Amino acid sequence: MAAKRNSFAARLVALSLTACASIPAFAVQSTLEQGAEAQGNIHHSTVVLRALDKITARITEIELPVGEEGHFGTLALNVRYCRTRPPIEPPETFAYIEIDDIKRGGTRERVFEGWMVASSPALNALEHPVYDIWVMSCKTDSPEAQGDSR
């Protein structure tokens, strides 16, 4: 049991350090995919985000496929990576997200790039005057939906 706790703590520290480091997304993704596979983490194809518009108090759940761009208000959301732990370990979801604020004229300003952890949304949060975004969970498309292309 102590070995599992040490392994959990080591992974949490590694994830926290990676979240704070300014490493390009593609390098982080490939390195963590290799490490996640070895640790038994489960890769998912869709992330579930919760978004809050602070002006209107509107809360929206967004299901966004990994690698595709979604929008909430003036924000452009792009999830590069979404994983959860296997069922035999304590539940945890983490996602690598890039968020751009689209200004007038179509120019983009990167307002967030990094890891968000579902159990600790304040660990690495989006700091925006109008919007809040946080990770809720990851999902995998059902095999029936993927194979139903007749």
PDB file of C-alpha atoms in Angstrom:
ATOM      1  CA  MET A   1       0.000   0.000   0.000  1.00  0.00           C
ATOM      2  CA  ALA A   2       2.854   2.394   0.817  1.00  0.00           C
ATOM      3  CA  ALA A   3       4.395   1.688  -2.589  1.00  0.00           C
ATOM      4  CA  LYS A   4       1.123   2.694  -4.298  1.00  0.00           C
ATOM      5  CA  ARG A   5       1.002   5.947  -2.306  1.00  0.00           C
ATOM      6  CA  ASN A   6       4.622   6.736  -3.209  1.00  0.00           C
ATOM      7  CA  SER A   7       3.917   6.008  -6.875  1.00  0.00           C
ATOM      8  CA  PHE A   8       0.819   8.221  -6.745  1.00  0.00           C
ATOM      9  CA  ALA A   9       2.746  11.040  -5.059  1.00  0.00           C
ATOM     10  CA  ALA A  10       5.596  10.789  -7.567  1.00  0.00           C
ATOM     11  CA  ARG A  11       3.179  10.993 -10.513  1.00  0.00           C
ATOM     12  CA  LEU A  12       1.323  13.923  -8.966  1.00  0.00           C
ATOM     13  CA  VAL A  13       4.585  15.827  -8.425  1.00  0.00           C
ATOM     14  CA  ALA A  14       5.724  15.037 -11.978  1.00  0.00           C
ATOM     15  CA  LEU A  15       2.363  16.204 -13.357  1.00  0.00           C
ATOM     16  CA  SER A  16       2.529  19.422 -11.310  1.00  0.00           C
ATOM     17  CA  LEU A  17       6.063  20.163 -12.463  1.00  0.00           C
ATOM     18  CA  THR A  18       5.118  19.501 -16.064  1.00  0.00           C
ATOM     19  CA  ALA A  19       2.098  21.777 -15.704  1.00  0.00           C
ATOM     20  CA  CYS A  20       4.276  24.666 -14.579  1.00  0.00           C
ATOM     21  CA  ALA A  21       7.067  24.137 -17.100  1.00  0.00           C
ATOM     22  CA  SER A  22       7.053  25.967 -20.409  1.00  0.00           C
ATOM     23  CA  ILE A  23       7.606  22.960 -22.657  1.00  0.00           C
ATOM     24  CA  PRO A  24       6.060  22.862 -26.143  1.00  0.00           C
ATOM     25  CA  ALA A  25       2.753  20.980 -26.219  1.00  0.00           C
ATOM     26  CA  PHE A  26       3.931  18.367 -28.739  1.00  0.00           C
ATOM     27  CA  ALA A  27       6.960  17.450 -26.587  1.00  0.00           C
ATOM     28  CA  VAL A  28       4.876  17.193 -23.435  1.00  0.00           C
ATOM     29  CA  GLN A  29       2.217  15.156 -25.192  1.00  0.00           C
ATOM     30  CA  SER A  30       4.563  12.552 -26.681  1.00  0.00           C
ATOM     31  CA  THR A  31       6.562  12.189 -23.455  1.00  0.00           C
ATOM     32  CA  LEU A  32       3.482  11.858 -21.282  1.00  0.00           C
ATOM     33  CA  GLU A  33       1.753   9.489 -23.690  1.00  0.00           C
ATOM     34  CA  GLN A  34       4.698   7.126 -23.350  1.00  0.00           C
ATOM     35  CA  GLY A  35       4.711   7.496 -19.550  1.00  0.00           C
ATOM     36  CA  ALA A  36       0.933   7.251 -19.278  1.00  0.00           C
ATOM     37  CA  GLU A  37       0.843   4.021 -21.265  1.00  0.00           C
ATOM     38  CA  ALA A  38       3.465   2.518 -18.971  1.00  0.00           C
ATOM     39  CA  GLN A  39       1.467   3.622 -15.892  1.00  0.00           C
ATOM     40  CA  GLY A  40      -1.815   2.244 -17.234  1.00  0.00           C
ATOM     41  CA  ASN A  41      -3.597   5.594 -17.745  1.00  0.00           C
ATOM     42  CA  ILE A  42      -6.536   5.483 -20.119  1.00  0.00           C
ATOM     43  CA  HIS A  43      -6.527   7.707 -23.230  1.00  0.00           C
ATOM     44  CA  HIS A  44      -9.841   9.310 -24.174  1.00  0.00           C
ATOM     45  CA  SER A  45     -11.043  10.949 -27.359  1.00  0.00           C
ATOM     46  CA  THR A  46     -13.332  13.593 -25.837  1.00  0.00           C
ATOM     47  CA  VAL A  47     -12.975  16.004 -22.931  1.00  0.00           C
ATOM     48  CA  VAL A  48     -15.872  17.422 -20.915  1.00  0.00           C
ATOM     49  CA  LEU A  49     -15.269  21.023 -19.857  1.00  0.00           C
ATOM     50  CA  ARG A  50     -17.408  23.329 -17.765  1.00  0.00           C
ATOM     51  CA  ALA A  51     -17.422  26.991 -18.732  1.00  0.00           C
ATOM     52  CA  LEU A  52     -18.718  29.989 -16.808  1.00  0.00           C
ATOM     53  CA  ASP A  53     -19.558  33.381 -18.269  1.00  0.00           C
ATOM     54  CA  LYS A  54     -19.061  35.697 -15.277  1.00  0.00           C
ATOM     55  CA  ILE A  55     -21.144  38.496 -16.823  1.00  0.00           C
ATOM     56  CA  THR A  56     -24.330  36.507 -17.463  1.00  0.00           C
ATOM     57  CA  ALA A  57     -23.699  33.759 -14.854  1.00  0.00           C
ATOM     58  CA  ARG A  58     -24.280  31.202 -17.624  1.00  0.00           C
ATOM     59  CA  ILE A  59     -22.697  27.782 -17.012  1.00  0.00           C
ATOM     60  CA  THR A  60     -22.197  25.537 -20.032  1.00  0.00           C
ATOM     61  CA  GLU A  61     -20.855  22.005 -20.373  1.00  0.00           C
ATOM     62  CA  ILE A  62     -18.741  21.555 -23.479  1.00  0.00           C
ATOM     63  CA  GLU A  63     -17.848  18.181 -24.983  1.00  0.00           C
ATOM     64  CA  LEU A  64     -14.837  18.722 -27.207  1.00  0.00           C
ATOM     65  CA  PRO A  65     -13.014  16.053 -29.233  1.00  0.00           C
ATOM     66  CA  VAL A  66      -9.273  15.954 -28.561  1.00  0.00           C
ATOM     67  CA  GLY A  67      -7.420  17.825 -31.315  1.00  0.00           C
ATOM     68  CA  GLU A  68     -10.426  19.854 -32.490  1.00  0.00           C
ATOM     69  CA  GLU A  69     -11.171  23.493 -31.757  1.00  0.00           C
ATOM     70  CA  GLY A  70     -14.273  24.573 -29.863  1.00  0.00           C
ATOM     71  CA  HIS A  71     -15.575  27.995 -28.887  1.00  0.00           C
ATOM     72  CA  PHE A  72     -17.112  29.565 -25.804  1.00  0.00           C
ATOM     73  CA  GLY A  73     -17.823  33.285 -26.040  1.00  0.00           C
ATOM     74  CA  THR A  74     -14.667  34.874 -27.417  1.00  0.00           C
ATOM     75  CA  LEU A  75     -12.488  31.923 -26.369  1.00  0.00           C
ATOM     76  CA  ALA A  76     -11.115  29.319 -28.759  1.00  0.00           C
ATOM     77  CA  LEU A  77     -10.492  26.030 -26.913  1.00  0.00           C
ATOM     78  CA  ASN A  78      -8.148  23.311 -28.145  1.00  0.00           C
ATOM     79  CA  VAL A  79      -7.535  20.143 -26.100  1.00  0.00           C
ATOM     80  CA  ARG A  80      -4.341  18.275 -26.973  1.00  0.00           C
ATOM     81  CA  TYR A  81      -4.471  15.472 -24.424  1.00  0.00           C
ATOM     82  CA  CYS A  82      -7.026  13.911 -22.046  1.00  0.00           C
ATOM     83  CA  ARG A  83      -6.320  10.975 -19.735  1.00  0.00           C
ATOM     84  CA  THR A  84      -7.801   9.335 -16.668  1.00  0.00           C
ATOM     85  CA  ARG A  85      -6.365   6.848 -14.242  1.00  0.00           C
ATOM     86  CA  PRO A  86      -7.361   3.187 -14.398  1.00  0.00           C
ATOM     87  CA  PRO A  87     -10.370   2.204 -12.248  1.00  0.00           C
ATOM     88  CA  ILE A  88      -8.221   0.457  -9.629  1.00  0.00           C
ATOM     89  CA  GLU A  89      -6.477   3.739  -8.685  1.00  0.00           C
ATOM     90  CA  PRO A  90      -7.926   6.883  -7.092  1.00  0.00           C
ATOM     91  CA  PRO A  91      -9.927   8.760  -9.742  1.00  0.00           C
ATOM     92  CA  GLU A  92      -8.151  11.580 -11.555  1.00  0.00           C
ATOM     93  CA  THR A  93      -8.593  13.329 -14.882  1.00  0.00           C
ATOM     94  CA  PHE A  94      -6.019  15.591 -16.482  1.00  0.00           C
ATOM     95  CA  ALA A  95      -6.002  17.452 -19.781  1.00  0.00           C
ATOM     96  CA  TYR A  96      -3.568  19.646 -21.708  1.00  0.00           C
ATOM     97  CA  ILE A  97      -5.483  22.657 -23.013  1.00  0.00           C
ATOM     98  CA  GLU A  98      -4.666  25.693 -25.149  1.00  0.00           C
ATOM     99  CA  ILE A  99      -7.053  28.647 -24.873  1.00  0.00           C
ATOM    100  CA  ASP A 100      -6.930  31.721 -27.125  1.00  0.00           C
ATOM    101  CA  ASP A 101      -8.973  34.891 -26.709  1.00  0.00           C
ATOM    102  CA  ILE A 102     -10.167  36.066 -30.135  1.00  0.00           C
ATOM    103  CA  LYS A 103     -10.023  39.863 -30.359  1.00  0.00           C
ATOM    104  CA  ARG A 104     -11.666  42.201 -32.846  1.00  0.00           C
ATOM    105  CA  GLY A 105     -10.227  41.765 -36.287  1.00  0.00           C
ATOM    106  CA  GLY A 106      -9.651  38.042 -35.700  1.00  0.00           C
ATOM    107  CA  THR A 107      -6.345  38.369 -33.853  1.00  0.00           C
ATOM    108  CA  ARG A 108      -5.717  35.764 -31.184  1.00  0.00           C
ATOM    109  CA  GLU A 109      -4.088  36.147 -27.803  1.00  0.00           C
ATOM    110  CA  ARG A 110      -3.013  33.019 -25.917  1.00  0.00           C
ATOM    111  CA  VAL A 111      -4.537  33.348 -22.435  1.00  0.00           C
ATOM    112  CA  PHE A 112      -3.854  29.801 -21.200  1.00  0.00           C
ATOM    113  CA  GLU A 113      -1.683  26.867 -22.167  1.00  0.00           C
ATOM    114  CA  GLY A 114      -1.081  24.020 -19.780  1.00  0.00           C
ATOM    115  CA  TRP A 115      -2.433  21.174 -17.702  1.00  0.00           C
ATOM    116  CA  MET A 116      -5.752  21.268 -15.921  1.00  0.00           C
ATOM    117  CA  VAL A 117      -6.516  18.662 -13.271  1.00  0.00           C
ATOM    118  CA  ALA A 118     -10.175  17.905 -12.534  1.00  0.00           C
ATOM    119  CA  SER A 119      -9.708  17.355  -8.793  1.00  0.00           C
ATOM    120  CA  SER A 120      -7.712  20.604  -8.358  1.00  0.00           C
ATOM    121  CA  PRO A 121      -9.115  23.262 -10.692  1.00  0.00           C
ATOM    122  CA  ALA A 122      -7.282  26.051  -8.854  1.00  0.00           C
ATOM    123  CA  LEU A 123      -3.882  24.369  -9.284  1.00  0.00           C
ATOM    124  CA  ASN A 124      -3.456  25.760 -12.800  1.00  0.00           C
ATOM    125  CA  ALA A 125      -6.504  27.856 -13.660  1.00  0.00           C
ATOM    126  CA  LEU A 126      -7.475  30.103 -16.555  1.00  0.00           C
ATOM    127  CA  GLU A 127      -7.218  33.726 -15.419  1.00  0.00           C
ATOM    128  CA  HIS A 128      -9.655  35.694 -17.545  1.00  0.00           C
ATOM    129  CA  PRO A 129     -11.848  38.677 -16.549  1.00  0.00           C
ATOM    130  CA  VAL A 130     -14.990  37.286 -18.216  1.00  0.00           C
ATOM    131  CA  TYR A 131     -14.687  33.483 -18.446  1.00  0.00           C
ATOM    132  CA  ASP A 132     -13.731  30.487 -16.309  1.00  0.00           C
ATOM    133  CA  ILE A 133     -13.006  27.081 -17.846  1.00  0.00           C
ATOM    134  CA  TRP A 134     -12.246  23.879 -15.972  1.00  0.00           C
ATOM    135  CA  VAL A 135     -11.970  20.160 -16.757  1.00  0.00           C
ATOM    136  CA  MET A 136     -14.730  17.836 -15.568  1.00  0.00           C
ATOM    137  CA  SER A 137     -13.924  14.462 -17.152  1.00  0.00           C
ATOM    138  CA  CYS A 138     -12.765  12.578 -20.216  1.00  0.00           C
ATOM    139  CA  LYS A 139     -14.922  10.320 -22.384  1.00  0.00           C
ATOM    140  CA  THR A 140     -14.321   7.728 -25.053  1.00  0.00           C
ATOM    141  CA  ASP A 141     -16.618   7.358 -28.030  1.00  0.00           C
ATOM    142  CA  SER A 142     -18.521   4.089 -28.031  1.00  0.00           C
ATOM    143  CA  PRO A 143     -17.210   1.394 -30.430  1.00  0.00           C
ATOM    144  CA  GLU A 144     -20.658   1.213 -32.070  1.00  0.00           C
ATOM    145  CA  ALA A 145     -20.503   4.903 -33.036  1.00  0.00           C
ATOM    146  CA  GLN A 146     -16.995   4.538 -34.476  1.00  0.00           C
ATOM    147  CA  GLY A 147     -17.768   1.417 -36.507  1.00  0.00           C
ATOM    148  CA  ASP A 148     -21.138   2.588 -37.839  1.00  0.00           C
ATOM    149  CA  SER A 149     -19.903   4.144 -41.097  1.00  0.00           C
ATOM    150  CA  ARG A 150     -21.934   2.180 -43.665  1.00  0.00           C
TER     151      ARG A 150
END
